[in-house]
Amino acid sequence: MATGYSYVKLNELASATEASGGAVAFIEVYLHRPTLAGMVGWTLLVGYIGTMAMYAYAFGAYFGAIFDITRLPFLGLPSRPVLSFLVIVGFIGLNLLGVHESGVVEDLLVALKLLIVLLFVLLGVWYGYAHGQLEFGVEQSLRSPDAPVLAAAVAFVSFEGWQLLFYDQESIENPVETIRKAVYVSIPVSALAYVFVAFVTLSVVEERAVAESPDLALALAAQQFSGKIGYVLIGIAAVASTASAINATLFSTALFAKGMSTDDLLPDRLAPTRETGVPTKTLLVIGGLTILLTVYGSLTAITEFASLSFIVVFGAMNALAYTQRDDLVSAIPLVGLVGTVVFLPIFLWHLYVEEFSVFCLVLAIAVTLVFLEGVYFERDELATGVRSIEKRF
């Protein structure tokens, strides 16, 4: 919420200069450092692609599990990678059709999943109460007080969707006011949904079963109090949820890339600025990279890198908002800054101790990305240096 406040206030102040567009635009407007803005933008792009790969992976896993499809008939291929591939291709095609079509599908998917989740929570709380199974986790929290903070840090990627709104302002009526309302409503609603779903799941399903089948934990919980129907409905909600997340992130990321290209922070060949709306080539490039990651890449590493990216960028935006403290309530971005500063070392230490191979992969992704950013943003100086060397010889 503190970071949401920082984004909203920075956007309101930037709109007075007719500038908008999220973290990258804020750095350009307030710090006048295009290279830093570009590096943040590239980092976010990789984070968004990793997030979509995670959604596509979850879509394929849940679709296959719920509808008992482990291998495709005739071809004999594993269903999960193929289903992940197909859902990304489908939403690339839908976004190419137009904003209206993808928007209608998004509204339907979100309405469906929210309805199912609401039923899950209501029935689950009633069932847990009736059978004396409601578990509030007080004992566990007292035993491991750092666990909730660690969980939030590792799963930070789950809390980033709202800031995609800042890239879509051209397609939003009265964007400053609308985005402010959307951010302040969506963050608590989403957080409460996570809390209640976890509350029900961990109350009615044994901890061992959750650990053994984390992807299907919600479906197992629903099966406890509504049988096969609940199991399938939660599967449908999971499929709808991941599908809507892919659709929204794909559209917003393409617009984000186009905005970066307009500011010469990304090659025009990757994100052509001449096209109105979402550039076709940009959708294909972003979709193609997402497919590669979800089918062949190390999904754990790219997901954790996405969490790391958002922790760092959110912290930076809170720090930036704090520099404008004469125009806002300074204590709020300070809370956001302190929160991300606490999350970062805990997150890195967890990866180092518990998932060292993932830690190394995350570090490798970060180093590679910084190297590529340096080559791109210093390309003129590098070209000048090469020409100078050529003249000497």
Tab-separated table of N, CA and C in Angstrom, residues 104-228:
chain	number	residue	atom	x	y	z
A	104	VAL	N	-12.536	-7.427	-22.972
A	104	VAL	CA	-13.768	-8.168	-22.661
A	104	VAL	C	-13.419	-9.523	-22.055
A	105	VAL	N	-12.466	-10.226	-22.665
A	105	VAL	CA	-12.042	-11.525	-22.139
A	105	VAL	C	-11.479	-11.375	-20.738
A	106	GLU	N	-10.693	-10.319	-20.512
A	106	GLU	CA	-10.103	-10.074	-19.192
A	106	GLU	C	-11.190	-9.885	-18.138
A	107	ASP	N	-12.204	-9.087	-18.450
A	107	ASP	CA	-13.293	-8.841	-17.499
A	107	ASP	C	-14.012	-10.143	-17.137
A	108	LEU	N	-14.271	-10.964	-18.137
A	108	LEU	CA	-14.977	-12.230	-17.894
A	108	LEU	C	-14.147	-13.177	-17.032
A	109	LEU	N	-12.844	-13.272	-17.329
A	109	LEU	CA	-11.966	-14.172	-16.567
A	109	LEU	C	-11.857	-13.718	-15.107
A	110	VAL	N	-11.692	-12.416	-14.904
A	110	VAL	CA	-11.559	-11.895	-13.540
A	110	VAL	C	-12.853	-12.102	-12.753
A	111	ALA	N	-13.990	-11.828	-13.387
A	111	ALA	CA	-15.277	-12.022	-12.704
A	111	ALA	C	-15.472	-13.485	-12.317
A	112	LEU	N	-15.097	-14.394	-13.214
A	112	LEU	CA	-15.264	-15.827	-12.946
A	112	LEU	C	-14.405	-16.267	-11.764
A	113	LYS	N	-13.129	-15.892	-11.777
A	113	LYS	CA	-12.239	-16.364	-10.706
A	113	LYS	C	-12.618	-15.748	-9.361
A	114	LEU	N	-13.029	-14.470	-9.353
A	114	LEU	CA	-13.416	-13.843	-8.089
A	114	LEU	C	-14.664	-14.497	-7.504
A	115	LEU	N	-15.610	-14.856	-8.360
A	115	LEU	CA	-16.823	-15.519	-7.896
A	115	LEU	C	-16.486	-16.869	-7.262
A	116	ILE	N	-15.628	-17.639	-7.930
A	116	ILE	CA	-15.262	-18.965	-7.417
A	116	ILE	C	-14.472	-18.839	-6.113
A	117	VAL	N	-13.547	-17.889	-6.055
A	117	VAL	CA	-12.743	-17.694	-4.841
A	117	VAL	C	-13.634	-17.278	-3.673
A	118	LEU	N	-14.618	-16.410	-3.937
A	118	LEU	CA	-15.546	-15.983	-2.879
A	118	LEU	C	-16.334	-17.180	-2.342
A	119	LEU	N	-16.825	-18.025	-3.243
A	119	LEU	CA	-17.545	-19.229	-2.811
A	119	LEU	C	-16.625	-20.155	-2.014
A	120	PHE	N	-15.392	-20.291	-2.466
A	120	PHE	CA	-14.406	-21.127	-1.776
A	120	PHE	C	-14.199	-20.651	-0.341
A	121	VAL	N	-14.029	-19.344	-0.174
A	121	VAL	CA	-13.776	-18.783	1.159
A	121	VAL	C	-15.001	-18.963	2.054
A	122	LEU	N	-16.187	-18.626	1.557
A	122	LEU	CA	-17.397	-18.717	2.377
A	122	LEU	C	-17.678	-20.154	2.804
A	123	LEU	N	-17.645	-21.076	1.842
A	123	LEU	CA	-17.906	-22.480	2.165
A	123	LEU	C	-16.796	-23.063	3.024
A	124	GLY	N	-15.548	-22.659	2.748
A	124	GLY	CA	-14.422	-23.188	3.511
A	124	GLY	C	-14.448	-22.744	4.957
A	125	VAL	N	-14.760	-21.465	5.221
A	125	VAL	CA	-14.845	-20.971	6.595
A	125	VAL	C	-15.993	-21.656	7.328
A	126	TRP	N	-17.138	-21.797	6.648
A	126	TRP	CA	-18.285	-22.485	7.262
A	126	TRP	C	-17.932	-23.931	7.614
A	127	TYR	N	-17.290	-24.642	6.695
A	127	TYR	CA	-16.917	-26.038	6.921
A	127	TYR	C	-15.893	-26.144	8.053
A	128	GLY	N	-14.879	-25.292	8.026
A	128	GLY	CA	-13.847	-25.321	9.053
A	128	GLY	C	-14.410	-25.023	10.435
A	129	TYR	N	-15.324	-24.058	10.494
A	129	TYR	CA	-15.950	-23.697	11.776
A	129	TYR	C	-16.819	-24.847	12.288
A	130	ALA	N	-17.607	-25.431	11.384
A	130	ALA	CA	-18.518	-26.509	11.782
A	130	ALA	C	-17.763	-27.734	12.280
A	131	HIS	N	-16.555	-27.953	11.772
A	131	HIS	CA	-15.782	-29.138	12.154
A	131	HIS	C	-14.636	-28.803	13.109
A	132	GLY	N	-14.624	-27.576	13.617
A	132	GLY	CA	-13.589	-27.179	14.567
A	132	GLY	C	-12.184	-27.243	14.015
A	133	GLN	N	-12.031	-26.907	12.729
A	133	GLN	CA	-10.723	-27.044	12.078
A	133	GLN	C	-10.057	-25.717	11.757
A	134	LEU	N	-10.680	-24.607	12.066
A	134	LEU	CA	-10.088	-23.324	11.701
A	134	LEU	C	-8.760	-23.129	12.427
A	135	GLU	N	-7.728	-22.858	11.661
A	135	GLU	CA	-6.372	-22.748	12.183
A	135	GLU	C	-5.845	-21.351	11.891
A	136	PHE	N	-5.591	-20.577	12.958
A	136	PHE	CA	-5.171	-19.186	12.792
A	136	PHE	C	-3.653	-19.007	12.708
A	137	GLY	N	-2.893	-20.056	12.953
A	137	GLY	CA	-1.449	-19.990	12.765
A	137	GLY	C	-0.695	-19.205	13.817
A	138	VAL	N	-1.325	-18.941	14.963
A	138	VAL	CA	-0.659	-18.150	16.004
A	138	VAL	C	0.557	-18.884	16.541
A	139	GLU	N	0.386	-20.179	16.814
A	139	GLU	CA	1.491	-20.970	17.363
A	139	GLU	C	2.671	-21.000	16.395
A	140	GLN	N	2.382	-21.227	15.108
A	140	GLN	CA	3.452	-21.274	14.111
A	140	GLN	C	4.166	-19.934	13.995
A	141	SER	N	3.396	-18.853	14.059
A	141	SER	CA	3.987	-17.518	13.936
A	141	SER	C	4.885	-17.181	15.118
A	142	LEU	N	4.461	-17.605	16.314
A	142	LEU	CA	5.291	-17.367	17.497
A	142	LEU	C	6.558	-18.211	17.447
A	143	ARG	N	6.438	-19.417	16.883
A	143	ARG	CA	7.588	-20.315	16.798
A	143	ARG	C	8.594	-19.825	15.753
A	144	SER	N	8.088	-19.249	14.648
A	144	SER	CA	8.955	-18.755	13.571
A	144	SER	C	8.481	-17.360	13.151
A	145	PRO	N	8.795	-16.338	13.954
A	145	PRO	CA	8.269	-14.994	13.664
A	145	PRO	C	8.786	-14.394	12.363
A	146	ASP	N	9.906	-14.917	11.844
A	146	ASP	CA	10.446	-14.386	10.588
A	146	ASP	C	9.782	-15.019	9.366
A	147	ALA	N	9.036	-16.105	9.570
A	147	ALA	CA	8.483	-16.850	8.440
A	147	ALA	C	7.533	-16.028	7.555
A	148	PRO	N	6.596	-15.256	8.138
A	148	PRO	CA	5.703	-14.464	7.276
A	148	PRO	C	6.449	-13.440	6.414
A	149	VAL	N	7.472	-12.808	7.003
A	149	VAL	CA	8.251	-11.827	6.241
A	149	VAL	C	8.997	-12.511	5.111
A	150	LEU	N	9.587	-13.686	5.413
A	150	LEU	CA	10.306	-14.441	4.394
A	150	LEU	C	9.362	-14.878	3.278
A	151	ALA	N	8.180	-15.347	3.660
A	151	ALA	CA	7.197	-15.779	2.660
A	151	ALA	C	6.801	-14.626	1.746
A	152	ALA	N	6.586	-13.456	2.336
A	152	ALA	CA	6.219	-12.280	1.544
A	152	ALA	C	7.339	-11.884	0.592
A	153	ALA	N	8.585	-11.986	1.064
A	153	ALA	CA	9.727	-11.614	0.225
A	153	ALA	C	9.877	-12.563	-0.957
A	154	VAL	N	9.801	-13.866	-0.682
A	154	VAL	CA	9.973	-14.861	-1.744
A	154	VAL	C	8.838	-14.775	-2.765
A	155	ALA	N	7.633	-14.461	-2.287
A	155	ALA	CA	6.460	-14.396	-3.169
A	155	ALA	C	6.138	-12.971	-3.599
A	156	PHE	N	7.124	-12.087	-3.560
A	156	PHE	CA	6.875	-10.673	-3.839
A	156	PHE	C	6.299	-10.456	-5.233
A	157	VAL	N	6.650	-11.354	-6.154
A	157	VAL	CA	6.164	-11.237	-7.531
A	157	VAL	C	4.637	-11.290	-7.589
A	158	SER	N	4.013	-11.858	-6.553
A	158	SER	CA	2.551	-11.965	-6.538
A	158	SER	C	1.856	-10.639	-6.267
A	159	PHE	N	2.619	-9.611	-5.899
A	159	PHE	CA	2.005	-8.352	-5.476
A	159	PHE	C	2.336	-7.189	-6.415
A	160	GLU	N	2.668	-7.499	-7.681
A	160	GLU	CA	3.146	-6.423	-8.548
A	160	GLU	C	2.152	-5.993	-9.621
A	161	GLY	N	1.055	-6.722	-9.774
A	161	GLY	CA	0.195	-6.501	-10.927
A	161	GLY	C	-0.389	-5.108	-11.057
A	162	TRP	N	-0.691	-4.464	-9.942
A	162	TRP	CA	-1.353	-3.156	-9.977
A	162	TRP	C	-0.536	-2.098	-10.715
A	163	GLN	N	0.805	-2.189	-10.657
A	163	GLN	CA	1.594	-1.110	-11.257
A	163	GLN	C	1.638	-1.192	-12.781
A	164	LEU	N	1.110	-2.295	-13.358
A	164	LEU	CA	0.990	-2.356	-14.813
A	164	LEU	C	0.004	-1.314	-15.343
A	165	LEU	N	-0.901	-0.864	-14.482
A	165	LEU	CA	-1.887	0.148	-14.886
A	165	LEU	C	-1.212	1.427	-15.385
A	166	PHE	N	-0.055	1.733	-14.845
A	166	PHE	CA	0.592	3.007	-15.172
A	166	PHE	C	1.113	3.040	-16.609
A	167	TYR	N	1.211	1.879	-17.253
A	167	TYR	CA	1.662	1.846	-18.646
A	167	TYR	C	0.495	1.968	-19.624
A	168	ASP	N	-0.734	1.838	-19.128
A	168	ASP	CA	-1.911	1.792	-20.007
A	168	ASP	C	-2.688	3.105	-20.012
A	169	GLN	N	-2.070	4.191	-19.582
A	169	GLN	CA	-2.838	5.405	-19.331
A	169	GLN	C	-3.468	5.997	-20.584
A	170	GLU	N	-2.863	5.718	-21.742
A	170	GLU	CA	-3.444	6.239	-22.985
A	170	GLU	C	-4.802	5.619	-23.272
A	171	SER	N	-5.027	4.410	-22.763
A	171	SER	CA	-6.288	3.718	-23.048
A	171	SER	C	-7.276	3.806	-21.890
A	172	ILE	N	-6.958	4.622	-20.869
A	172	ILE	CA	-7.824	4.742	-19.685
A	172	ILE	C	-8.451	6.132	-19.645
A	173	GLU	N	-9.749	6.163	-19.440
A	173	GLU	CA	-10.447	7.442	-19.333
A	173	GLU	C	-10.141	8.073	-17.970
A	174	ASN	N	-9.794	9.372	-17.990
A	174	ASN	CA	-9.418	10.084	-16.763
A	174	ASN	C	-8.388	9.267	-15.978
A	175	PRO	N	-7.206	9.013	-16.567
A	175	PRO	CA	-6.262	8.029	-16.016
A	175	PRO	C	-5.775	8.305	-14.607
A	176	VAL	N	-5.465	9.545	-14.265
A	176	VAL	CA	-4.900	9.830	-12.939
A	176	VAL	C	-5.880	9.442	-11.838
A	177	GLU	N	-7.130	9.884	-11.971
A	177	GLU	CA	-8.147	9.589	-10.972
A	177	GLU	C	-8.507	8.098	-10.967
A	178	THR	N	-8.659	7.512	-12.157
A	178	THR	CA	-9.056	6.108	-12.266
A	178	THR	C	-7.984	5.190	-11.684
A	179	ILE	N	-6.717	5.463	-12.000
A	179	ILE	CA	-5.631	4.620	-11.499
A	179	ILE	C	-5.495	4.741	-9.990
A	180	ARG	N	-5.675	5.948	-9.459
A	180	ARG	CA	-5.610	6.117	-8.009
A	180	ARG	C	-6.650	5.218	-7.329
A	181	LYS	N	-7.875	5.243	-7.812
A	181	LYS	CA	-8.922	4.413	-7.214
A	181	LYS	C	-8.602	2.925	-7.387
A	182	ALA	N	-8.144	2.558	-8.584
A	182	ALA	CA	-7.866	1.142	-8.872
A	182	ALA	C	-6.764	0.595	-7.979
A	183	VAL	N	-5.712	1.381	-7.769
A	183	VAL	CA	-4.592	0.936	-6.935
A	183	VAL	C	-5.038	0.760	-5.488
A	184	TYR	N	-5.742	1.754	-4.966
A	184	TYR	CA	-6.136	1.708	-3.555
A	184	TYR	C	-7.190	0.642	-3.272
A	185	VAL	N	-7.917	0.203	-4.295
A	185	VAL	CA	-8.891	-0.874	-4.107
A	185	VAL	C	-8.240	-2.236	-4.348
A	186	SER	N	-7.445	-2.342	-5.414
A	186	SER	CA	-6.939	-3.655	-5.827
A	186	SER	C	-5.953	-4.254	-4.837
A	187	ILE	N	-5.098	-3.440	-4.226
A	187	ILE	CA	-4.075	-3.988	-3.319
A	187	ILE	C	-4.711	-4.642	-2.090
A	188	PRO	N	-5.586	-3.957	-1.345
A	188	PRO	CA	-6.194	-4.641	-0.186
A	188	PRO	C	-7.097	-5.801	-0.569
A	189	VAL	N	-7.834	-5.676	-1.677
A	189	VAL	CA	-8.711	-6.775	-2.099
A	189	VAL	C	-7.884	-8.016	-2.430
A	190	SER	N	-6.786	-7.835	-3.182
A	190	SER	CA	-5.930	-8.967	-3.539
A	190	SER	C	-5.273	-9.574	-2.306
A	191	ALA	N	-4.773	-8.713	-1.422
A	191	ALA	CA	-4.108	-9.209	-0.208
A	191	ALA	C	-5.087	-10.000	0.668
A	192	LEU	N	-6.306	-9.489	0.815
A	192	LEU	CA	-7.304	-10.200	1.605
A	192	LEU	C	-7.675	-11.536	0.959
A	193	ALA	N	-7.735	-11.555	-0.374
A	193	ALA	CA	-8.026	-12.812	-1.074
A	193	ALA	C	-6.941	-13.840	-0.776
A	194	TYR	N	-5.669	-13.422	-0.847
A	194	TYR	CA	-4.559	-14.330	-0.509
A	194	TYR	C	-4.703	-14.851	0.922
A	195	VAL	N	-4.985	-13.941	1.847
A	195	VAL	CA	-5.052	-14.306	3.267
A	195	VAL	C	-6.178	-15.313	3.514
A	196	PHE	N	-7.360	-15.029	2.997
A	196	PHE	CA	-8.496	-15.913	3.254
A	196	PHE	C	-8.335	-17.268	2.576
A	197	VAL	N	-7.795	-17.262	1.361
A	197	VAL	CA	-7.571	-18.536	0.667
A	197	VAL	C	-6.561	-19.386	1.428
A	198	ALA	N	-5.474	-18.765	1.898
A	198	ALA	CA	-4.468	-19.494	2.676
A	198	ALA	C	-5.064	-19.976	4.006
A	199	PHE	N	-5.876	-19.124	4.631
A	199	PHE	CA	-6.514	-19.466	5.903
A	199	PHE	C	-7.376	-20.715	5.766
A	200	VAL	N	-8.207	-20.741	4.721
A	200	VAL	CA	-9.077	-21.898	4.495
A	200	VAL	C	-8.252	-23.138	4.156
A	201	THR	N	-7.305	-22.976	3.241
A	201	THR	CA	-6.523	-24.126	2.767
A	201	THR	C	-5.754	-24.786	3.902
A	202	LEU	N	-5.046	-23.986	4.702
A	202	LEU	CA	-4.225	-24.546	5.772
A	202	LEU	C	-5.065	-25.005	6.963
A	203	SER	N	-6.333	-24.622	6.986
A	203	SER	CA	-7.217	-25.088	8.060
A	203	SER	C	-7.785	-26.466	7.751
A	204	VAL	N	-8.138	-26.714	6.499
A	204	VAL	CA	-8.857	-27.957	6.172
A	204	VAL	C	-7.982	-29.008	5.504
A	205	VAL	N	-6.746	-28.641	5.116
A	205	VAL	CA	-5.835	-29.609	4.504
A	205	VAL	C	-4.622	-29.778	5.407
A	206	GLU	N	-4.162	-31.005	5.581
A	206	GLU	CA	-2.992	-31.262	6.405
A	206	GLU	C	-1.760	-30.591	5.804
A	207	GLU	N	-0.891	-30.113	6.689
A	207	GLU	CA	0.310	-29.400	6.238
A	207	GLU	C	1.165	-30.287	5.337
A	208	ARG	N	1.220	-31.578	5.639
A	208	ARG	CA	1.998	-32.504	4.824
A	208	ARG	C	1.464	-32.587	3.402
A	209	ALA	N	0.128	-32.601	3.266
A	209	ALA	CA	-0.480	-32.678	1.941
A	209	ALA	C	-0.215	-31.410	1.141
A	210	VAL	N	-0.210	-30.259	1.836
A	210	VAL	CA	0.097	-28.993	1.160
A	210	VAL	C	1.531	-29.009	0.660
A	211	ALA	N	2.457	-29.509	1.497
A	211	ALA	CA	3.868	-29.554	1.118
A	211	ALA	C	4.102	-30.504	-0.054
A	212	GLU	N	3.350	-31.608	-0.080
A	212	GLU	CA	3.531	-32.594	-1.145
A	212	GLU	C	2.921	-32.139	-2.466
A	213	SER	N	1.814	-31.396	-2.402
A	213	SER	CA	1.138	-30.958	-3.632
A	213	SER	C	0.793	-29.474	-3.535
A	214	PRO	N	1.808	-28.600	-3.508
A	214	PRO	CA	1.522	-27.169	-3.334
A	214	PRO	C	0.684	-26.577	-4.467
A	215	ASP	N	0.888	-27.090	-5.693
A	215	ASP	CA	0.140	-26.559	-6.833
A	215	ASP	C	-1.349	-26.855	-6.727
A	216	LEU	N	-1.682	-27.963	-6.052
A	216	LEU	CA	-3.076	-28.396	-5.985
A	216	LEU	C	-3.685	-28.211	-4.603
A	217	ALA	N	-3.003	-27.456	-3.729
A	217	ALA	CA	-3.460	-27.329	-2.341
A	217	ALA	C	-4.873	-26.770	-2.254
A	218	LEU	N	-5.177	-25.749	-3.047
A	218	LEU	CA	-6.510	-25.142	-3.001
A	218	LEU	C	-7.575	-26.126	-3.470
A	219	ALA	N	-7.257	-26.872	-4.530
A	219	ALA	CA	-8.215	-27.850	-5.039
A	219	ALA	C	-8.461	-28.954	-4.022
A	220	LEU	N	-7.405	-29.374	-3.317
A	220	LEU	CA	-7.562	-30.388	-2.279
A	220	LEU	C	-8.432	-29.870	-1.139
A	221	ALA	N	-8.258	-28.585	-0.798
A	221	ALA	CA	-9.088	-27.986	0.240
A	221	ALA	C	-10.552	-27.959	-0.185
A	222	ALA	N	-10.798	-27.527	-1.416
A	222	ALA	CA	-12.174	-27.464	-1.915
A	222	ALA	C	-12.812	-28.843	-1.948
A	223	GLN	N	-12.001	-29.847	-2.246
A	223	GLN	CA	-12.521	-31.212	-2.301
A	223	GLN	C	-12.994	-31.683	-0.930
A	224	GLN	N	-12.393	-31.142	0.134
A	224	GLN	CA	-12.771	-31.528	1.495
A	224	GLN	C	-14.214	-31.178	1.800
A	225	PHE	N	-14.655	-29.995	1.330
A	225	PHE	CA	-16.001	-29.555	1.721
A	225	PHE	C	-17.005	-29.483	0.577
A	226	SER	N	-16.570	-29.771	-0.664
A	226	SER	CA	-17.540	-29.750	-1.773
A	226	SER	C	-17.282	-30.837	-2.807
A	227	GLY	N	-16.437	-31.807	-2.455
A	227	GLY	CA	-16.242	-32.955	-3.320
A	227	GLY	C	-15.591	-32.626	-4.651
A	228	LYS	N	-15.881	-33.455	-5.628
A	228	LYS	CA	-15.268	-33.326	-6.950
A	228	LYS	C	-15.636	-32.010	-7.611
